PDB file of C-alpha atoms and ligand atoms in Angstrom:
ATOM      1  CA  MET A   6       5.464 -29.850  12.499  1.00  0.00           C
ATOM      2  CA  SER A   7       1.603 -30.333  14.144  1.00  0.00           C
ATOM      3  CA  THR A   8      -0.599 -28.154  11.972  1.00  0.00           C
ATOM      4  CA  ALA A   9      -1.529 -26.472  15.423  1.00  0.00           C
ATOM      5  CA  ARG A  10       2.209 -25.367  15.979  1.00  0.00           C
ATOM      6  CA  ARG A  11       1.961 -24.614  12.138  1.00  0.00           C
ATOM      7  CA  ALA A  12      -0.999 -22.137  13.334  1.00  0.00           C
ATOM      8  CA  TRP A  13       0.899 -20.988  16.204  1.00  0.00           C
ATOM      9  CA  ARG A  14       4.002 -19.657  13.829  1.00  0.00           C
ATOM     10  CA  PRO A  15       4.109 -16.776  13.250  1.00  0.00           C
ATOM     11  CA  PRO A  16       5.259 -15.047   9.900  1.00  0.00           C
ATOM     12  CA  PRO A  17       8.482 -14.785   8.105  1.00  0.00           C
ATOM     13  CA  ARG A  18       9.999 -11.715   9.737  1.00  0.00           C
ATOM     14  CA  LEU A  19      10.106 -10.010   5.563  1.00  0.00           C
ATOM     15  CA  THR A  20      11.405  -6.542   5.292  1.00  0.00           C
ATOM     16  CA  VAL A  21       8.979  -4.712   2.530  1.00  0.00           C
ATOM     17  CA  SER A  22      10.978  -4.649  -0.352  1.00  0.00           C
ATOM     18  CA  GLU A  23      11.452  -8.467   0.644  1.00  0.00           C
ATOM     19  CA  TRP A  24       7.546  -8.587   0.852  1.00  0.00           C
ATOM     20  CA  ALA A  25       6.993  -7.101  -2.334  1.00  0.00           C
ATOM     21  CA  ASP A  26       9.533  -9.403  -4.664  1.00  0.00           C
ATOM     22  CA  LYS A  27       7.728 -12.263  -3.319  1.00  0.00           C
ATOM     23  CA  ASN A  28       3.835 -11.746  -3.635  1.00  0.00           C
ATOM     24  CA  VAL A  29       3.441  -8.423  -5.813  1.00  0.00           C
ATOM     25  CA  ARG A  30       2.170  -8.551  -9.355  1.00  0.00           C
ATOM     26  CA  LEU A  31       1.321  -5.803 -11.240  1.00  0.00           C
ATOM     27  CA  PRO A  32      -2.164  -6.040 -13.326  1.00  0.00           C
ATOM     28  CA  ASN A  33      -1.993  -6.119 -17.166  1.00  0.00           C
ATOM     29  CA  ALA A  34      -3.893  -2.249 -16.938  1.00  0.00           C
ATOM     30  CA  GLY A  35      -3.265   0.747 -19.289  1.00  0.00           C
ATOM     31  CA  TYR A  36      -1.262   2.569 -16.689  1.00  0.00           C
ATOM     32  CA  VAL A  37       1.130  -0.704 -16.152  1.00  0.00           C
ATOM     33  CA  VAL A  38       4.778  -0.535 -17.972  1.00  0.00           C
ATOM     34  CA  VAL A  39       5.989  -4.614 -17.026  1.00  0.00           C
ATOM     35  CA  SER A  40       2.628  -6.688 -15.673  1.00  0.00           C
ATOM     36  CA  GLY A  41       3.392  -9.264 -14.116  1.00  0.00           C
ATOM     37  CA  PRO A  42       5.645  -9.909 -10.778  1.00  0.00           C
ATOM     38  CA  TRP A  43       7.063  -7.202  -9.491  1.00  0.00           C
ATOM     39  CA  SER A  44      11.044  -7.154  -8.469  1.00  0.00           C
ATOM     40  CA  THR A  45      12.841  -4.447  -6.759  1.00  0.00           C
ATOM     41  CA  ASP A  46      16.168  -5.461  -8.315  1.00  0.00           C
ATOM     42  CA  ARG A  47      13.955  -3.943 -11.794  1.00  0.00           C
ATOM     43  CA  PHE A  48      15.109  -0.270  -9.916  1.00  0.00           C
ATOM     44  CA  PRO A  49      17.051  -1.045  -7.259  1.00  0.00           C
ATOM     45  CA  TYR A  50      16.989   2.756  -5.158  1.00  0.00           C
ATOM     46  CA  GLN A  51      13.755   1.553  -4.191  1.00  0.00           C
ATOM     47  CA  ARG A  52      14.864  -1.168  -2.360  1.00  0.00           C
ATOM     48  CA  GLY A  53      15.532   1.653   0.606  1.00  0.00           C
ATOM     49  CA  MET A  54      12.488   3.529  -0.487  1.00  0.00           C
ATOM     50  CA  MET A  55      10.173   0.675   0.664  1.00  0.00           C
ATOM     51  CA  ASP A  56      12.363  -0.952   3.621  1.00  0.00           C
ATOM     52  CA  ALA A  57      13.111   2.365   5.401  1.00  0.00           C
ATOM     53  CA  ALA A  58       8.761   1.902   5.853  1.00  0.00           C
ATOM     54  CA  CYS A  59      10.014  -0.981   8.341  1.00  0.00           C
ATOM     55  CA  ASP A  60      12.430  -0.023   9.766  1.00  0.00           C
ATOM     56  CA  PRO A  61      11.546   0.732  13.344  1.00  0.00           C
ATOM     57  CA  ARG A  62      13.494   3.242  14.527  1.00  0.00           C
ATOM     58  CA  VAL A  63      11.990   5.484  11.289  1.00  0.00           C
ATOM     59  CA  TRP A  64       8.864   7.379  11.856  1.00  0.00           C
ATOM     60  CA  ARG A  65       8.852   9.823   9.143  1.00  0.00           C
ATOM     61  CA  ILE A  66       9.552   9.424   5.130  1.00  0.00           C
ATOM     62  CA  VAL A  67      10.112  12.126   3.039  1.00  0.00           C
ATOM     63  CA  PHE A  68      11.104  11.174  -0.835  1.00  0.00           C
ATOM     64  CA  MET A  69      12.347  13.772  -2.876  1.00  0.00           C
ATOM     65  CA  THR A  70      12.424  12.864  -6.352  1.00  0.00           C
ATOM     66  CA  SER A  71      12.127  13.212  -9.946  1.00  0.00           C
ATOM     67  CA  SER A  72       8.556  11.604 -11.924  1.00  0.00           C
ATOM     68  CA  GLN A  73       8.127   8.544 -12.804  1.00  0.00           C
ATOM     69  CA  VAL A  74      10.192   6.932 -10.781  1.00  0.00           C
ATOM     70  CA  GLY A  75       7.612   4.864  -9.025  1.00  0.00           C
ATOM     71  CA  LYS A  76       6.945   6.923  -5.818  1.00  0.00           C
ATOM     72  CA  THR A  77       2.992   5.322  -5.604  1.00  0.00           C
ATOM     73  CA  SER A  78       4.155   1.468  -6.866  1.00  0.00           C
ATOM     74  CA  VAL A  79       6.687   2.079  -3.491  1.00  0.00           C
ATOM     75  CA  VAL A  80       3.446   3.433  -1.470  1.00  0.00           C
ATOM     76  CA  GLU A  81       1.516   0.356  -2.467  1.00  0.00           C
ATOM     77  CA  ASN A  82       3.949  -1.607  -2.221  1.00  0.00           C
ATOM     78  CA  ILE A  83       4.335  -0.136   1.520  1.00  0.00           C
ATOM     79  CA  VAL A  84       0.145  -0.284   2.418  1.00  0.00           C
ATOM     80  CA  GLY A  85       0.437  -4.082   0.903  1.00  0.00           C
ATOM     81  CA  TYR A  86       2.676  -5.392   3.493  1.00  0.00           C
ATOM     82  CA  PHE A  87       0.610  -3.159   6.117  1.00  0.00           C
ATOM     83  CA  ILE A  88      -2.426  -4.759   5.225  1.00  0.00           C
ATOM     84  CA  ALA A  89      -1.144  -8.741   4.351  1.00  0.00           C
ATOM     85  CA  HIS A  90       1.717  -9.210   6.363  1.00  0.00           C
ATOM     86  CA  ASN A  91       1.787  -6.868   8.975  1.00  0.00           C
ATOM     87  CA  PRO A  92      -1.541  -5.631   8.905  1.00  0.00           C
ATOM     88  CA  SER A  93      -2.458  -1.865  10.308  1.00  0.00           C
ATOM     89  CA  SER A  94      -5.292   0.468   9.998  1.00  0.00           C
ATOM     90  CA  ILE A  95      -3.743   2.816   7.071  1.00  0.00           C
ATOM     91  CA  LEU A  96      -4.785   6.986   6.164  1.00  0.00           C
ATOM     92  CA  TRP A  97      -3.457   7.174   2.465  1.00  0.00           C
ATOM     93  CA  VAL A  98      -4.375  10.766   1.587  1.00  0.00           C
ATOM     94  CA  LEU A  99      -4.293  11.648  -2.316  1.00  0.00           C
ATOM     95  CA  PRO A 100      -5.213  15.707  -2.424  1.00  0.00           C
ATOM     96  CA  THR A 101      -8.983  15.928  -3.293  1.00  0.00           C
ATOM     97  CA  LEU A 102     -11.653  13.591  -2.295  1.00  0.00           C
ATOM     98  CA  GLU A 103     -12.199  13.361  -6.073  1.00  0.00           C
ATOM     99  CA  LEU A 104      -8.441  11.623  -7.020  1.00  0.00           C
ATOM    100  CA  ALA A 105      -8.877   9.484  -4.314  1.00  0.00           C
ATOM    101  CA  GLU A 106     -11.715   7.619  -5.649  1.00  0.00           C
ATOM    102  CA  GLY A 107      -9.881   7.512  -9.359  1.00  0.00           C
ATOM    103  CA  TYR A 108      -7.362   6.164  -8.107  1.00  0.00           C
ATOM    104  CA  ALA A 109      -7.970   3.885  -5.711  1.00  0.00           C
ATOM    105  CA  THR A 110     -11.391   2.842  -8.819  1.00  0.00           C
ATOM    106  CA  GLU A 111      -8.865   2.970 -11.730  1.00  0.00           C
ATOM    107  CA  ARG A 112      -5.198   1.805 -10.244  1.00  0.00           C
ATOM    108  CA  LEU A 113      -5.115   0.123  -7.164  1.00  0.00           C
ATOM    109  CA  SER A 114      -8.175  -2.280  -7.592  1.00  0.00           C
ATOM    110  CA  GLN A 115      -6.991  -3.306  -9.779  1.00  0.00           C
ATOM    111  CA  LEU A 116      -3.457  -4.000  -8.032  1.00  0.00           C
ATOM    112  CA  PHE A 117      -5.385  -5.593  -5.358  1.00  0.00           C
ATOM    113  CA  GLY A 118      -6.709  -7.917  -7.823  1.00  0.00           C
ATOM    114  CA  ALA A 119      -3.863  -8.425 -10.049  1.00  0.00           C
ATOM    115  CA  THR A 120      -2.085 -10.140  -6.383  1.00  0.00           C
ATOM    116  CA  PRO A 121      -3.731 -12.527  -4.387  1.00  0.00           C
ATOM    117  CA  ALA A 122      -1.914 -11.961  -0.929  1.00  0.00           C
ATOM    118  CA  LEU A 123      -4.442  -8.710  -0.615  1.00  0.00           C
ATOM    119  CA  ALA A 124      -7.155 -10.186  -2.953  1.00  0.00           C
ATOM    120  CA  SER A 125      -7.140 -12.745  -0.429  1.00  0.00           C
ATOM    121  CA  CYS A 126      -7.145 -10.075   2.640  1.00  0.00           C
ATOM    122  CA  ILE A 127      -9.818  -7.520   0.706  1.00  0.00           C
ATOM    123  CA  ALA A 128     -13.968  -7.927  -0.067  1.00  0.00           C
ATOM    124  CA  GLU A 129     -14.654  -7.029  -2.873  1.00  0.00           C
ATOM    125  CA  PRO A 130     -16.615  -3.865  -2.508  1.00  0.00           C
ATOM    126  CA  ARG A 131     -20.261  -4.438  -1.536  1.00  0.00           C
ATOM    127  CA  SER A 132     -20.010  -8.189  -0.551  1.00  0.00           C
ATOM    128  CA  ARG A 133     -19.017  -9.135   3.533  1.00  0.00           C
ATOM    129  CA  ALA A 134     -22.190  -6.917   3.900  1.00  0.00           C
ATOM    130  CA  GLY A 135     -20.341  -3.955   2.642  1.00  0.00           C
ATOM    131  CA  SER A 136     -17.762  -3.403   4.669  1.00  0.00           C
ATOM    132  CA  ASN A 137     -16.140  -2.275   1.829  1.00  0.00           C
ATOM    133  CA  THR A 138     -16.498   1.123  -0.756  1.00  0.00           C
ATOM    134  CA  ALA A 139     -13.941   2.132  -3.519  1.00  0.00           C
ATOM    135  CA  LEU A 140     -12.538   3.886  -0.316  1.00  0.00           C
ATOM    136  CA  ARG A 141     -12.854   1.421   2.558  1.00  0.00           C
ATOM    137  CA  LYS A 142     -11.199  -1.208   2.851  1.00  0.00           C
ATOM    138  CA  GLN A 143     -11.536  -3.950   6.211  1.00  0.00           C
ATOM    139  CA  PHE A 144      -9.098  -6.665   6.297  1.00  0.00           C
ATOM    140  CA  PRO A 145      -8.057  -8.820   9.044  1.00  0.00           C
ATOM    141  CA  GLY A 146      -6.477  -6.975  11.582  1.00  0.00           C
ATOM    142  CA  GLY A 147      -7.074  -3.587  10.491  1.00  0.00           C
ATOM    143  CA  TYR A 148      -8.331  -1.452   7.540  1.00  0.00           C
ATOM    144  CA  LEU A 149      -7.080   1.120   4.940  1.00  0.00           C
ATOM    145  CA  VAL A 150      -8.741   4.765   4.017  1.00  0.00           C
ATOM    146  CA  LEU A 151      -8.757   7.023   1.731  1.00  0.00           C
ATOM    147  CA  ALA A 152      -8.900  10.442   2.438  1.00  0.00           C
ATOM    148  CA  GLY A 153      -8.409  14.222   0.565  1.00  0.00           C
ATOM    149  CA  ALA A 154      -6.453  16.399   1.647  1.00  0.00           C
ATOM    150  CA  ASN A 155      -9.279  18.812   0.132  1.00  0.00           C
ATOM    151  CA  SER A 156     -11.274  17.037   2.660  1.00  0.00           C
ATOM    152  CA  ALA A 157     -11.360  18.033   6.895  1.00  0.00           C
ATOM    153  CA  ALA A 158     -14.026  15.742   6.893  1.00  0.00           C
ATOM    154  CA  SER A 159     -12.143  12.601   4.906  1.00  0.00           C
ATOM    155  CA  LEU A 160      -9.943  13.121   7.467  1.00  0.00           C
ATOM    156  CA  GLN A 161     -11.328  13.066  11.241  1.00  0.00           C
ATOM    157  CA  MET A 162     -11.788  10.344  13.176  1.00  0.00           C
ATOM    158  CA  ARG A 163      -8.930   7.810  11.585  1.00  0.00           C
ATOM    159  CA  PRO A 164      -7.131   6.803  13.874  1.00  0.00           C
ATOM    160  CA  CYS A 165      -3.980   5.133  12.327  1.00  0.00           C
ATOM    161  CA  ARG A 166      -0.755   3.639  12.750  1.00  0.00           C
ATOM    162  CA  ILE A 167       0.239   3.766   9.058  1.00  0.00           C
ATOM    163  CA  VAL A 168      -0.467   6.959   7.209  1.00  0.00           C
ATOM    164  CA  VAL A 169       0.558   7.982   3.654  1.00  0.00           C
ATOM    165  CA  CYS A 170       0.721  11.573   1.878  1.00  0.00           C
ATOM    166  CA  ASP A 171       0.725  10.489  -2.282  1.00  0.00           C
ATOM    167  CA  GLU A 172       1.581  13.638  -4.527  1.00  0.00           C
ATOM    168  CA  VAL A 173       1.751  16.241  -1.050  1.00  0.00           C
ATOM    169  CA  ASP A 174       2.866  19.531  -3.872  1.00  0.00           C
ATOM    170  CA  SER A 175      -0.723  19.472  -5.218  1.00  0.00           C
ATOM    171  CA  PHE A 176      -2.084  20.033  -1.498  1.00  0.00           C
ATOM    172  CA  ARG A 177      -3.460  22.673   0.051  1.00  0.00           C
ATOM    173  CA  ARG A 178      -6.446  23.391   1.714  1.00  0.00           C
TER     174      ARG A 178
HETATM  175  N1  ATP B 227       9.991  -2.084  -9.991  1.00  0.00           N
HETATM  176  C1  ATP B 227       9.463  -1.731 -10.512  1.00  0.00           C
HETATM  177  N2  ATP B 227       9.036  -2.669 -11.851  1.00  0.00           N
HETATM  178  C2  ATP B 227       7.737  -2.596 -13.489  1.00  0.00           C
HETATM  179  N3  ATP B 227       7.070  -1.021 -13.691  1.00  0.00           N
HETATM  180  C3  ATP B 227       7.674  -0.251 -12.122  1.00  0.00           C
HETATM  181  C4  ATP B 227       8.910  -0.511 -11.387  1.00  0.00           C
HETATM  182  N4  ATP B 227       8.703   0.680 -10.476  1.00  0.00           N
HETATM  183  C5  ATP B 227       7.531   1.189 -11.132  1.00  0.00           C
HETATM  184  N5  ATP B 227       7.642   1.138 -12.342  1.00  0.00           N
HETATM  185  C6  ATP B 227       6.574   1.021 -13.669  1.00  0.00           C
HETATM  186  O1  ATP B 227       6.611   2.401 -13.228  1.00  0.00           O
HETATM  187  C7  ATP B 227       5.795   3.698 -13.910  1.00  0.00           C
HETATM  188  C8  ATP B 227       5.776   4.555 -13.264  1.00  0.00           C
HETATM  189  O2  ATP B 227       5.284   4.320 -12.009  1.00  0.00           O
HETATM  190  P1  ATP B 227       4.516   5.487  -9.788  1.00  0.00           P
HETATM  191  O3  ATP B 227       3.287   5.465 -11.256  1.00  0.00           O
HETATM  192  O4  ATP B 227       4.681   4.819  -9.316  1.00  0.00           O
HETATM  193  O5  ATP B 227       5.784   6.306 -10.682  1.00  0.00           O
HETATM  194  P2  ATP B 227       5.626   8.105  -9.890  1.00  0.00           P
HETATM  195  O6  ATP B 227       7.111   8.543  -9.446  1.00  0.00           O
HETATM  196  O7  ATP B 227       4.378   7.786  -8.282  1.00  0.00           O
HETATM  197  O8  ATP B 227       4.983   8.830 -11.078  1.00  0.00           O
HETATM  198  P3  ATP B 227       4.640  10.542 -11.039  1.00  0.00           P
HETATM  199  O9  ATP B 227       5.510  10.987 -10.797  1.00  0.00           O
HETATM  200  O10 ATP B 227       3.476  10.408 -12.498  1.00  0.00           O
HETATM  201  O11 ATP B 227       3.716   9.938  -9.841  1.00  0.00           O
HETATM  202  C9  ATP B 227       4.365   2.671 -13.471  1.00  0.00           C
HETATM  203  O12 ATP B 227       4.358   2.282 -15.249  1.00  0.00           O
HETATM  204  C10 ATP B 227       4.318   1.653 -12.473  1.00  0.00           C
HETATM  205  O13 ATP B 227       3.932   0.178 -12.987  1.00  0.00           O
HETATM  206 MG1   MG B 228       2.833   8.816  -8.332  1.00  0.00          MG
END
């Protein structure tokens, strides 16, 4: 196939779990138990949690689970899919702006750094004419904004196709 035809080929159809299995690398970081390539087979219940996010019939997903079962990791994979595979505008809400900042710098940046498919889409903070910060990442075809449920200002003027909320039990006005 010619280079020009290859360039126009749509990306392969992948579910979120298939995309994660092919692309996500868990970093060598304190919060990670097993670093290296992501495997949905390790905890197969995560497959449905992830793949609902790319089912066009589904518009809202709620997880009711115990702690430490991989909820945040599943959300990270969903967000990664909508950054690198199906670029979209994404709003990611945590209980407070402070938590969002800590999460972005201590955990998310390590995941992005370890996963080439994401690192190649997202420039480091302060590069690319300063478009990216810890809480705002631009990438071809979309952007990711992390916000705090306690900060109305951080939620304003954010039209987004994908909204994810983590630790909703702690959301307060
Ligand atoms: N499929 C997986 N393969 C390897 N490690 C995993 C997988 N899923 C989750 N983990 C690991 O399990 C731990 C807990 O994951 P995570 O923080 O996503 O859980 P959580 O349900 O959000 O926890 P909490 O209830 O505390 O918010 C982390 O170390 C994460 O890297
Ligand atoms: Mg969590």
